[in-house]
Short mmCIF file of C-alpha atoms in Angstrom, two decimals:
data_model
loop_
_atom_site.label_atom_id
_atom_site.label_comp_id
_atom_site.label_asym_id
_atom_site.label_seq_id
_atom_site.Cartn_x
_atom_site.Cartn_y
_atom_site.Cartn_z
CA MET A 93 14.18 0.44 10.05
CA ILE A 94 16.20 1.69 7.07
CA GLN A 95 16.79 -0.97 4.60
CA GLU A 96 19.06 -1.44 1.54
CA ASN A 97 16.72 -4.22 0.03
CA GLY A 98 14.50 -2.18 -2.33
CA LEU A 99 10.86 -2.49 -2.77
CA GLU A 100 9.20 -5.50 -4.33
CA LYS A 101 5.69 -6.25 -5.84
CA LEU A 102 3.42 -8.42 -3.76
CA LYS A 103 2.74 -11.46 -5.77
CA GLY A 104 0.77 -14.59 -5.41
CA LYS A 105 -2.53 -15.51 -3.83
CA ILE A 106 -0.98 -17.01 -0.74
CA ARG A 107 0.79 -13.91 0.30
CA VAL A 108 -2.14 -11.68 -0.55
CA ASP A 109 -4.51 -13.89 1.42
CA LEU A 110 -2.01 -13.93 4.39
CA VAL A 111 -1.99 -10.14 4.56
CA PHE A 112 -5.73 -10.04 4.68
CA LYS A 113 -6.25 -12.96 7.09
CA LYS A 114 -3.52 -12.44 9.54
CA GLY A 115 -2.70 -8.90 9.03
CA LYS A 116 -3.82 -5.60 10.33
CA ALA A 117 -5.02 -2.49 8.65
CA LEU A 118 -4.62 1.24 8.77
CA LYS A 119 -6.82 3.97 7.09
CA SER A 120 -6.20 7.46 6.09
CA GLY A 121 -8.63 9.25 3.77
CA ALA A 122 -9.40 7.05 0.87
CA LEU A 123 -6.43 4.62 1.52
CA ILE A 124 -6.38 1.60 3.42
CA MET A 125 -3.11 -0.29 4.03
CA HIS A 126 -3.29 -3.89 5.13
CA TYR A 127 0.07 -5.20 6.46
CA PHE A 128 1.46 -8.31 7.83
CA VAL A 129 5.11 -8.32 9.35
CA PRO A 130 6.17 -12.22 10.01
CA GLU A 131 7.50 -13.07 13.35
CA GLU A 132 10.62 -14.76 11.72
CA GLY A 133 11.29 -11.61 9.61
CA ALA A 134 10.96 -10.97 5.97
CA LYS A 135 14.10 -10.13 4.08
CA LYS A 136 12.24 -7.62 1.87
CA THR A 137 9.35 -5.06 1.88
CA HIS A 138 6.68 -6.23 -0.73
CA MET A 139 3.80 -3.89 -1.63
CA GLY A 140 0.80 -4.71 -3.68
CA ILE A 141 -1.75 -1.98 -5.07
CA GLY A 142 -5.39 -2.54 -5.52
CA VAL A 143 -8.74 -0.78 -6.33
CA PRO A 144 -11.74 -2.93 -5.50
CA LYS A 145 -14.42 -3.32 -8.42
CA LYS A 146 -17.08 -2.77 -5.95
CA THR A 147 -15.67 0.66 -5.21
CA VAL A 148 -14.96 1.84 -8.84
CA LEU A 149 -16.91 0.04 -11.23
CA MET A 150 -15.46 1.12 -14.73
CA ALA A 151 -12.13 -0.62 -15.53
CA TYR A 152 -10.47 2.38 -17.05
CA ARG A 153 -10.93 4.47 -13.89
CA ARG A 154 -9.65 1.65 -11.56
CA ASN A 155 -6.58 1.43 -13.80
CA ARG A 156 -6.02 5.12 -13.73
CA ILE A 157 -6.14 5.25 -9.88
CA LYS A 158 -3.83 2.15 -9.71
CA ARG A 159 -1.34 4.05 -12.18
CA GLN A 160 -1.57 7.25 -10.00
CA MET A 161 -0.98 4.96 -6.88
CA ARG A 162 2.08 3.06 -8.38
CA ALA A 163 3.68 6.42 -9.48
CA ILE A 164 3.40 7.74 -5.98
CA VAL A 165 4.96 4.57 -4.60
CA ARG A 166 7.81 4.72 -7.04
CA LEU A 167 8.44 8.34 -6.37
CA ARG A 168 8.41 7.88 -2.55
CA GLU A 169 10.27 4.45 -2.51
CA GLU A 170 12.95 5.66 -0.06
CA GLU A 171 10.49 7.19 2.25
CA ILE A 172 8.58 3.97 2.23
CA LEU A 173 11.64 1.99 2.83
CA ALA A 174 12.64 4.21 5.74
CA SER A 175 9.22 4.02 7.66
CA LEU A 176 8.02 0.46 6.79
CA TRP A 177 9.41 -2.80 8.43
CA PRO A 178 10.15 -5.68 5.94
CA GLY A 179 7.02 -7.58 5.47
CA PHE A 180 3.85 -7.74 3.19
CA TYR A 181 1.67 -4.54 2.46
CA MET A 182 -1.36 -4.15 0.32
CA LEU A 183 -2.45 -0.56 -0.39
CA LEU A 184 -6.17 -0.33 -1.31
CA TYR A 185 -8.11 2.55 -2.58
CA LYS A 186 -11.76 2.89 -1.04
CA GLY A 187 -12.69 6.31 -2.24
CA LYS A 188 -14.99 7.65 -5.06
CA ALA A 189 -14.15 7.23 -8.77
CA GLY A 190 -12.77 10.84 -9.27
CA VAL A 191 -9.46 11.48 -7.49
CA THR A 192 -6.47 13.62 -8.03
CA SER A 193 -2.85 12.69 -7.58
CA GLU A 194 -2.47 15.28 -5.01
CA SER A 195 -5.20 13.97 -2.74
CA LEU A 196 -3.72 10.46 -3.13
CA LEU A 197 -0.26 11.74 -2.28
CA HIS A 198 -1.85 13.51 0.82
CA ASP A 199 -3.61 10.32 1.98
CA PHE A 200 -0.39 8.18 1.35
CA ARG A 201 1.74 10.52 3.40
CA ALA A 202 -0.77 10.58 6.18
CA LEU A 203 -1.02 6.77 6.13
CA LEU A 204 2.94 6.49 6.36
CA LYS A 205 2.68 8.96 9.14
CA ARG A 206 0.10 6.96 10.98
CA PHE A 207 2.13 3.90 10.45
CA THR A 208 5.14 5.20 12.10
CA GLN A 209 3.21 6.57 15.05
CA TYR A 210 1.37 3.06 15.41
CA ASP A 211 4.53 1.17 15.52
#
């Protein structure tokens, strides 16, 4: 599973819709990871981050949570690439508005651990 391809942003409505329609999901704490690994194989690992407006109403709070999640992904890039197959992943926050970086990191690590056990 270790790759040399780097982590890319998940872009485009078609790819995001593909992850939600044909993919599977895992949950850990306040984080949910929807993922889709194509059978023909993807060349890179694409990851998107989102905080639904239904969960956190105020935009500045949603943006803060997204910044915290992006920082965790950026700092844990090697760990992510080692544990995830090349494909499309969408990381969503479904908790309350007030969250700490430590709790996000804890949930993210638990999510990666569940993914490697699930595979």
